[in-house]
Tab-separated table of C-alpha atoms (C1' of nucleotides) and ligand atoms in Angstrom:
chain	number	residue	atom	x	y	z
Y	11	MET	CA	38.427	87.509	114.913
Y	12	THR	CA	41.542	89.544	115.670
Y	13	SER	CA	42.484	91.636	112.677
Y	14	SER	CA	45.971	92.689	113.646
Y	15	THR	CA	47.625	90.160	111.382
Y	16	LEU	CA	44.810	88.726	109.317
Y	17	SER	CA	43.632	90.901	106.498
Y	18	THR	CA	40.706	90.347	104.205
Y	19	THR	CA	40.318	94.043	103.351
Y	20	ARG	CA	39.216	94.547	99.808
Y	21	SER	CA	40.982	97.328	97.965
Y	22	ALA	CA	38.696	100.250	97.062
Y	23	GLU	CA	37.356	99.286	93.638
Y	24	VAL	CA	38.091	96.704	90.997
Y	25	ASN	CA	37.389	97.601	87.397
Y	26	LEU	CA	38.310	94.778	85.114
Y	27	GLY	CA	37.578	96.839	82.002
Y	28	ASN	CA	40.169	99.358	83.094
Y	29	ALA	CA	42.618	96.575	83.830
Y	30	LEU	CA	42.361	95.529	80.184
Y	31	GLU	CA	42.556	99.094	78.884
Y	32	ASP	CA	45.666	99.654	80.987
Y	33	ARG	CA	47.298	96.890	78.992
Y	34	GLY	CA	46.519	98.631	75.704
Y	35	LEU	CA	43.609	96.366	74.835
Y	36	ARG	CA	40.511	97.663	73.124
Y	37	ARG	CA	37.265	98.021	75.029
Y	38	THR	CA	35.063	95.799	72.903
Y	39	THR	CA	31.513	94.657	73.504
Y	40	ALA	CA	32.599	91.046	73.951
Y	41	ARG	CA	35.225	91.973	76.565
Y	42	THR	CA	32.816	94.260	78.360
Y	43	ALA	CA	30.260	91.461	78.520
Y	44	VAL	CA	32.873	89.203	80.091
Y	45	THR	CA	34.177	91.703	82.635
Y	46	ASP	CA	30.674	92.868	83.588
Y	47	ARG	CA	29.613	89.299	84.179
Y	48	ILE	CA	32.683	88.529	86.299
Y	49	GLU	CA	32.165	91.653	88.376
Y	50	GLY	CA	28.578	90.602	88.936
Y	51	LEU	CA	29.595	87.223	90.322
Y	52	SER	CA	30.143	87.016	94.051
Y	53	ASP	CA	32.059	83.746	93.939
Y	54	ALA	CA	34.907	82.118	92.127
Y	55	PHE	CA	34.055	80.662	88.747
Y	56	THR	CA	35.398	78.428	85.999
Y	57	ALA	CA	35.946	79.412	82.384
Y	58	GLU	CA	33.254	77.009	81.208
Y	59	GLN	CA	30.768	78.510	83.659
Y	60	LEU	CA	31.390	81.925	82.116
Y	61	CYS	CA	30.921	80.479	78.632
Y	62	ARG	CA	27.550	79.071	79.649
Y	63	ASP	CA	26.558	82.385	81.209
Y	64	LEU	CA	27.531	84.302	78.077
Y	65	PRO	CA	26.268	82.327	75.095
Y	66	GLY	CA	26.603	85.468	72.981
Y	67	VAL	CA	30.370	85.546	73.432
Y	68	GLY	CA	32.602	83.033	71.687
Y	69	ARG	CA	34.390	80.482	73.790
Y	70	ALA	CA	37.781	81.523	72.431
Y	71	THR	CA	37.086	85.115	73.422
Y	72	VAL	CA	36.038	84.142	76.945
Y	73	TYR	CA	39.251	82.165	77.415
Y	74	ARG	CA	41.371	84.921	75.874
Y	75	THR	CA	39.820	87.589	78.095
Y	76	ILE	CA	40.352	85.515	81.217
Y	77	ARG	CA	43.975	85.027	80.228
Y	78	HIS	CA	44.446	88.786	79.779
Y	79	LEU	CA	42.921	89.444	83.188
Y	80	VAL	CA	45.156	86.877	84.864
Y	81	ASP	CA	48.195	88.357	83.110
Y	82	ALA	CA	47.103	91.782	84.338
Y	83	GLY	CA	46.948	90.445	87.883
Y	84	ALA	CA	43.255	91.316	88.102
Y	85	LEU	CA	42.153	87.691	88.398
Y	86	CYS	CA	43.586	84.874	90.499
Y	87	LYS	CA	43.878	81.488	88.853
Y	88	LEU	CA	43.488	78.752	91.419
Y	89	PRO	CA	44.511	75.230	90.437
Y	90	ILE	CA	41.977	72.587	91.415
Y	91	LEU	CA	43.426	69.120	91.762
Y	92	ASP	CA	40.634	67.332	89.903
Y	93	GLY	CA	38.978	69.766	87.602
Y	94	ALA	CA	39.210	73.058	85.798
Y	95	PRO	CA	40.997	75.930	87.551
Y	96	MET	CA	38.843	78.501	89.300
Y	97	TYR	CA	39.175	82.228	88.890
Y	98	SER	CA	38.335	85.019	91.272
Y	99	ILE	CA	38.838	88.753	91.328
Y	100	ALA	CA	42.108	89.608	93.069
Y	101	ARG	CA	41.053	91.976	95.801
Y	102	ILE	CA	44.171	91.770	97.950
Y	103	GLU	CA	47.684	92.342	96.657
Y	104	HIS	CA	49.583	89.239	97.738
Y	105	HIS	CA	47.356	86.679	99.397
Y	106	HIS	CA	46.365	83.070	99.801
Y	107	HIS	CA	43.119	81.209	99.377
Y	108	THR	CA	40.661	79.273	101.426
Y	109	VAL	CA	38.691	76.661	99.513
Y	110	CYS	CA	35.612	74.996	100.949
Y	111	SER	CA	35.959	71.298	100.173
Y	112	ARG	CA	32.200	70.875	100.248
Y	113	CYS	CA	30.881	73.733	98.102
Y	114	GLY	CA	34.035	75.060	96.466
Y	115	ALA	CA	33.644	78.606	97.789
Y	116	VAL	CA	36.922	80.482	97.531
Y	117	GLY	CA	38.064	83.151	99.982
Y	118	GLU	CA	41.160	85.293	100.205
Y	119	PHE	CA	43.308	85.966	103.207
Y	120	ARG	CA	46.605	87.495	104.122
Y	121	HIS	CA	48.476	86.767	107.279
Y	122	SER	CA	51.789	88.362	108.116
Y	123	THR	CA	52.979	85.262	109.947
Y	124	VAL	CA	52.817	83.242	106.757
Y	125	GLU	CA	55.089	85.721	105.034
Y	126	ARG	CA	57.448	85.762	108.007
Y	127	VAL	CA	57.695	81.979	107.913
Y	128	MET	CA	58.539	82.171	104.224
Y	129	ARG	CA	61.423	84.485	104.961
Y	130	SER	CA	62.665	82.207	107.727
Y	131	LEU	CA	62.562	79.223	105.370
Y	132	ALA	CA	64.944	80.952	102.958
Y	133	ASN	CA	68.049	79.639	104.756
Y	134	GLU	CA	66.721	76.138	104.960
Y	135	ILE	CA	65.482	75.512	101.440
Y	136	ASP	CA	67.951	74.569	98.718
Y	137	GLY	CA	67.945	77.098	95.911
Y	138	ASP	CA	66.546	80.634	95.627
Y	139	ILE	CA	62.982	81.134	96.746
Y	140	ILE	CA	61.091	83.143	94.158
Y	141	GLY	CA	57.548	82.732	95.381
Y	142	HIS	CA	55.054	80.559	97.140
Y	143	ARG	CA	51.457	79.478	97.154
Y	144	MET	CA	49.278	78.306	99.983
Y	145	GLU	CA	45.725	77.076	100.168
Y	146	ILE	CA	43.719	76.249	103.238
Y	147	PHE	CA	40.974	73.695	102.794
Y	148	ILE	CA	37.958	74.370	104.952
Y	149	THR	CA	34.351	73.556	105.517
Y	150	CYS	CA	32.844	77.007	105.208
Y	151	ASN	CA	30.374	78.451	107.681
Y	152	SER	CA	27.382	78.093	105.410
Y	153	CYS	CA	28.253	74.463	104.758
Y	154	LEU	CA	28.683	73.902	108.490
Y	155	ALA	CA	25.220	75.398	108.988
Y	156	GLU	CA	23.741	73.138	106.314
Y	157	LEU	CA	25.403	70.109	107.829
Y	158	ALA	CA	24.149	71.025	111.305
Y	159	ALA	CA	20.616	71.487	109.932
Y	160	GLY	CA	20.792	68.146	108.145
Y	161	ASN	CA	22.035	66.365	111.255
Y	162	SER	CA	19.392	67.862	113.546
Y	163	THR	CA	16.678	66.743	111.116
Y	164	ILE	CA	18.059	63.223	111.124
Y	165	ASN	CA	18.630	63.120	114.865
Y	166	GLY	CA	15.210	64.582	115.664
W	4	MET	CA	71.288	73.876	107.087
W	5	THR	CA	69.908	73.454	110.589
W	6	SER	CA	67.817	70.326	110.798
W	7	SER	CA	65.989	70.979	114.041
W	8	THR	CA	62.830	72.129	112.301
W	9	LEU	CA	63.364	71.336	108.641
W	10	SER	CA	62.995	67.722	107.723
W	11	THR	CA	63.712	66.074	104.423
W	12	THR	CA	64.298	62.654	105.958
W	13	ARG	CA	63.125	59.888	103.707
W	14	SER	CA	61.321	57.052	105.419
W	15	ALA	CA	63.235	53.762	105.259
W	16	GLU	CA	61.947	52.193	102.049
W	17	VAL	CA	59.192	52.820	99.586
W	18	ASN	CA	57.735	49.835	97.790
W	19	LEU	CA	54.950	50.866	95.512
W	20	GLY	CA	54.108	47.266	94.645
W	21	ASN	CA	53.451	46.558	98.300
W	22	ALA	CA	51.372	49.719	98.556
W	23	LEU	CA	49.068	48.298	95.881
W	24	GLU	CA	49.001	44.848	97.412
W	25	ASP	CA	48.094	46.362	100.773
W	26	ARG	CA	44.970	47.681	99.097
W	27	GLY	CA	43.978	44.206	97.954
W	28	LEU	CA	45.078	44.754	94.357
W	29	ARG	CA	46.688	41.997	92.315
W	30	ARG	CA	50.369	42.104	91.507
W	31	THR	CA	50.187	42.068	87.726
W	32	THR	CA	52.968	42.468	85.186
W	33	ALA	CA	51.530	45.772	83.981
W	34	ARG	CA	51.368	47.214	87.488
W	35	THR	CA	54.841	45.963	88.281
W	36	ALA	CA	56.181	47.617	85.145
W	37	VAL	CA	54.607	50.906	86.239
W	38	THR	CA	55.786	50.805	89.848
W	39	ASP	CA	59.295	49.659	88.868
W	40	ARG	CA	59.556	52.517	86.421
W	41	ILE	CA	58.364	55.078	88.955
W	42	GLU	CA	60.784	53.786	91.581
W	43	GLY	CA	63.571	54.091	89.033
W	44	LEU	CA	62.823	57.751	88.382
W	45	SER	CA	64.644	60.244	90.536
W	46	ASP	CA	62.352	63.147	89.733
W	47	ALA	CA	58.693	63.973	89.590
W	48	PHE	CA	56.915	62.872	86.438
W	49	THR	CA	53.670	63.281	84.529
W	50	ALA	CA	51.295	60.499	83.547
W	51	GLU	CA	52.008	61.019	79.860
W	52	GLN	CA	55.747	60.738	80.511
W	53	LEU	CA	55.176	57.342	82.084
W	54	CYS	CA	53.050	56.272	79.121
W	55	ARG	CA	55.859	57.189	76.755
W	56	ASP	CA	58.377	55.333	78.910
W	57	LEU	CA	56.211	52.217	79.001
W	58	PRO	CA	54.869	51.661	75.500
W	59	GLY	CA	54.101	48.074	76.458
W	60	VAL	CA	51.566	49.151	79.059
W	61	GLY	CA	48.205	50.571	78.045
W	62	ARG	CA	47.471	54.200	78.754
W	63	ALA	CA	44.361	53.350	80.748
W	64	THR	CA	46.385	51.037	82.956
W	65	VAL	CA	49.081	53.638	83.567
W	66	TYR	CA	46.458	56.184	84.624
W	67	ARG	CA	44.597	53.646	86.748
W	68	THR	CA	47.768	52.550	88.523
W	69	ILE	CA	48.756	56.129	89.263
W	70	ARG	CA	45.306	56.761	90.690
W	71	HIS	CA	45.607	53.721	92.958
W	72	LEU	CA	48.994	54.883	94.190
W	73	VAL	CA	47.702	58.375	94.923
W	74	ASP	CA	44.712	56.901	96.760
W	75	ALA	CA	47.119	54.750	98.744
W	76	GLY	CA	49.071	57.844	99.701
W	77	ALA	CA	52.202	56.444	98.059
W	78	LEU	CA	52.320	59.157	95.385
W	79	CYS	CA	51.847	62.912	95.707
W	80	LYS	CA	49.779	64.588	93.035
W	81	LEU	CA	50.985	68.130	92.516
W	82	PRO	CA	48.763	70.501	90.542
W	83	ILE	CA	50.639	72.508	87.948
W	84	LEU	CA	48.936	75.736	86.980
W	85	ASP	CA	49.488	75.339	83.255
W	86	GLY	CA	49.814	71.698	82.421
W	87	ALA	CA	49.391	68.163	83.585
W	88	PRO	CA	49.810	67.422	87.289
W	89	MET	CA	53.126	65.983	88.407
W	90	TYR	CA	53.533	62.945	90.594
W	91	SER	CA	56.301	62.017	92.973
W	92	ILE	CA	56.857	59.311	95.518
W	93	ALA	CA	55.662	60.447	98.939
W	94	ARG	CA	58.701	60.002	101.130
W	95	ILE	CA	57.599	62.143	104.062
W	96	GLU	CA	54.295	61.750	105.880
W	97	HIS	CA	52.772	65.236	105.751
W	98	HIS	CA	54.872	67.661	103.747
W	99	HIS	CA	55.012	70.442	101.233
W	100	HIS	CA	56.750	70.849	97.905
W	101	THR	CA	59.397	72.976	96.325
W	102	VAL	CA	59.082	73.388	92.576
W	103	CYS	CA	61.881	74.785	90.459
W	104	SER	CA	60.277	77.260	88.097
W	105	ARG	CA	63.057	76.747	85.575
W	106	CYS	CA	63.403	72.950	85.317
W	107	GLY	CA	60.338	71.711	87.179
W	108	ALA	CA	62.290	69.669	89.725
W	109	VAL	CA	60.102	68.860	92.703
W	110	GLY	CA	61.377	68.516	96.263
W	111	GLU	CA	59.703	67.751	99.544
W	112	PHE	CA	60.096	69.487	102.858
W	113	ARG	CA	58.518	69.635	106.246
W	114	HIS	CA	58.863	72.513	108.643
W	115	SER	CA	57.257	72.556	112.047
W	116	THR	CA	56.742	76.314	111.894
W	117	VAL	CA	54.430	75.938	108.927
W	118	GLU	CA	52.257	73.536	110.884
W	119	ARG	CA	52.311	75.817	113.914
W	120	VAL	CA	51.153	78.748	111.781
W	121	MET	CA	48.319	76.630	110.471
W	122	ARG	CA	47.140	75.948	113.996
W	123	SER	CA	47.350	79.635	114.878
W	124	LEU	CA	45.283	80.521	111.801
W	125	ALA	CA	42.426	78.318	113.011
W	126	ASN	CA	40.870	81.101	115.104
W	127	GLU	CA	41.159	83.637	112.336
W	128	ILE	CA	39.794	81.753	109.353
W	129	ASP	CA	36.041	81.474	108.898
W	130	GLY	CA	34.938	77.853	108.887
W	131	ASP	CA	36.643	74.631	109.960
W	132	ILE	CA	40.141	74.049	108.663
W	133	ILE	CA	40.450	70.518	107.348
W	134	GLY	CA	43.779	70.725	105.531
W	135	HIS	CA	46.234	72.854	103.666
W	136	ARG	CA	48.696	72.839	100.830
W	137	MET	CA	51.798	74.902	100.309
W	138	GLU	CA	54.292	75.114	97.481
W	139	ILE	CA	57.482	77.087	97.385
W	140	PHE	CA	58.665	78.146	93.960
W	141	ILE	CA	62.421	78.188	93.644
W	142	THR	CA	65.302	78.299	91.239
W	143	CYS	CA	67.052	75.086	92.185
W	144	ASN	CA	70.777	74.839	92.804
W	145	SER	CA	71.554	73.073	89.548
W	146	CYS	CA	69.633	75.708	87.611
W	147	LEU	CA	71.474	78.437	89.510
W	148	ALA	CA	74.733	76.743	88.507
W	149	GLU	CA	73.662	76.560	84.862
W	150	LEU	CA	72.603	80.194	84.906
W	151	ALA	CA	75.911	81.225	86.478
W	152	ALA	CA	77.839	79.221	83.849
W	153	GLY	CA	75.778	80.777	81.062
W	154	ASN	CA	76.342	84.281	82.368
W	155	SER	CA	80.087	83.863	82.788
W	156	THR	CA	80.355	82.601	79.192
W	157	ILE	CA	78.429	85.601	77.936
W	158	ASN	CA	80.269	88.093	80.099
W	159	GLY	CA	83.661	86.590	79.270
J	8	DT	C1'	45.115	22.832	88.065
J	9	DC	C1'	40.731	25.143	87.854
J	10	DG	C1'	37.565	28.673	87.915
J	11	DA	C1'	35.778	32.921	89.769
J	12	DT	C1'	37.118	37.334	89.466
J	13	DA	C1'	40.208	41.179	88.742
J	14	DT	C1'	42.758	43.306	85.240
J	15	DT	C1'	44.031	44.734	80.688
J	16	DG	C1'	44.134	47.672	76.706
J	17	DA	C1'	41.985	48.964	72.160
J	18	DT	C1'	38.591	51.959	71.243
J	19	DA	C1'	35.678	55.418	71.630
J	20	DC	C1'	34.603	59.114	74.101
J	21	DC	C1'	34.704	63.506	76.908
J	22	DA	C1'	36.489	67.960	78.878
J	23	DA	C1'	39.395	71.833	78.714
J	24	DG	C1'	41.770	74.678	76.149
J	25	DT	C1'	44.368	76.579	71.810
J	26	DA	C1'	45.601	77.654	66.634
J	27	DT	C1'	43.613	79.378	62.457
J	28	DC	C1'	41.750	82.708	59.764
J	29	DA	C1'	38.129	85.132	57.164
J	30	DG	C1'	35.118	88.586	58.522
J	31	DT	C1'	34.077	92.514	61.677
J	32	DA	C1'	34.538	96.249	64.878
J	33	DA	C1'	37.581	99.891	67.337
J	34	DG	C1'	40.006	103.536	67.448
J	35	DT	C1'	42.709	107.231	64.979
J	36	DG	C1'	43.761	110.896	62.206
J	37	DA	C1'	42.425	113.749	58.290
G	10	DT	C1'	32.413	112.194	59.933
G	11	DC	C1'	34.598	109.148	57.168
G	12	DA	C1'	38.171	106.170	55.806
G	13	DC	C1'	41.697	103.227	57.100
G	14	DT	C1'	44.619	100.437	59.773
G	15	DT	C1'	44.754	97.210	63.034
G	16	DA	C1'	42.936	94.609	66.747
G	17	DC	C1'	39.457	91.607	67.766
G	18	DT	C1'	35.971	87.987	67.105
G	19	DG	C1'	34.171	83.481	66.832
G	20	DA	C1'	33.269	79.226	64.020
G	21	DT	C1'	35.908	75.452	63.229
G	22	DA	C1'	39.216	72.211	63.722
G	23	DC	C1'	42.638	70.506	66.543
G	24	DT	C1'	45.338	69.023	70.788
G	25	DT	C1'	46.005	67.350	75.288
G	26	DG	C1'	44.735	64.904	79.349
G	27	DG	C1'	41.934	61.708	81.067
G	28	DT	C1'	37.800	58.314	81.568
G	29	DA	C1'	34.002	54.626	80.259
G	30	DT	C1'	33.353	50.337	77.841
G	31	DC	C1'	33.969	45.739	77.222
G	32	DA	C1'	35.770	41.419	75.137
G	33	DA	C1'	39.918	38.965	75.924
G	34	DT	C1'	43.280	37.604	79.371
G	35	DA	C1'	45.895	36.978	83.681
G	36	DT	C1'	45.894	36.244	88.638
G	37	DC	C1'	45.517	33.681	92.630
G	38	DG	C1'	43.066	31.057	96.212
G	39	DA	C1'	40.982	26.632	96.700
D	221	MN	MN1	42.683	85.421	95.077
D	222	MN	MN1	55.422	64.981	97.854
D	223	ZN	ZN1	31.185	75.521	101.677
D	224	ZN	ZN1	65.802	73.777	88.438
DNA sequence: TCGATATTGATACCAAGTATCAGTAAGTGA
DNA sequence: TCACTTACTGATACTTGGTATCAATATCGA
């Protein structure tokens, strides 16, 4: 993989508790439970998943905390066409997502060419461009491996 | 606007009734009411909007018909981050959407460069790329005009 | 026209998320 | 450290968006 234009570098540290504090919000036990749990997850998650994982925290509080974190830019909210949106820690400033259509794993990427294309589209799109979103749907490597394993079993 | 790479050409005719028939579905009065209404709309719409516009057609039927049309590829389903998905007639084969952040107007566009970038990303993304989605958020021309009018009134 | 079959839509249901609000916990300043 | 103000919590009820059921009805090929 050439890394001249593709970037998946994760910025030094992410502290969701600090992200909330920076917005003038109190550091409560419920919020700490939520942010700790999110930081402990390696993958993207849904709000309901978090609620199940944290039965000691009220549903309203889980949803409110997620909303704060999205507002703070610390979480990405990724719309899923048929289902609840997924959230993941924003590790790269401006970026796009890969979504595995088989297992739902979400990745982040940045590619300068995408941003260059956006600039070049400015003259050709009616109206003022104020932003964009892009998702790439993939079959992730671990799913490819599983599929290969499954096939080889079937095919002998 | 140069049109060498940007395409907003609409394919000859769109007949949603035929799209359903082509799938072996019966041409019923309820379905005809839904498809006629959609064809009469100039803009993207939500399912609930359609239900309100067609009080004579059951909600379940409206939703079912929309689903059929999406499955047939005759309607685009556009996820909206905070709210119900919007639907619009698919006039271009593979394409992307512009969404006005002020009024919600949805447009379609195709740009060869976007597709070229996708191909070039193939080597740099982990896993197999099976598709992509891209939305450009804009302030549309009519909103720009309204904003300009509003400002000039305020500023004398 | 008839009859097998697809469709309809009222109803009940489910999932995701938000408004309320009385009770509780954080922080702040004395 | 305590008291006090204010933010926060979470149970509950509600809303929105959408689906499963199923008896009654419409469609369409024979
Ligand atoms: Mn992200
Ligand atoms: Mn479209
Ligand atoms: Zn996967
Ligand atoms: Zn607009």
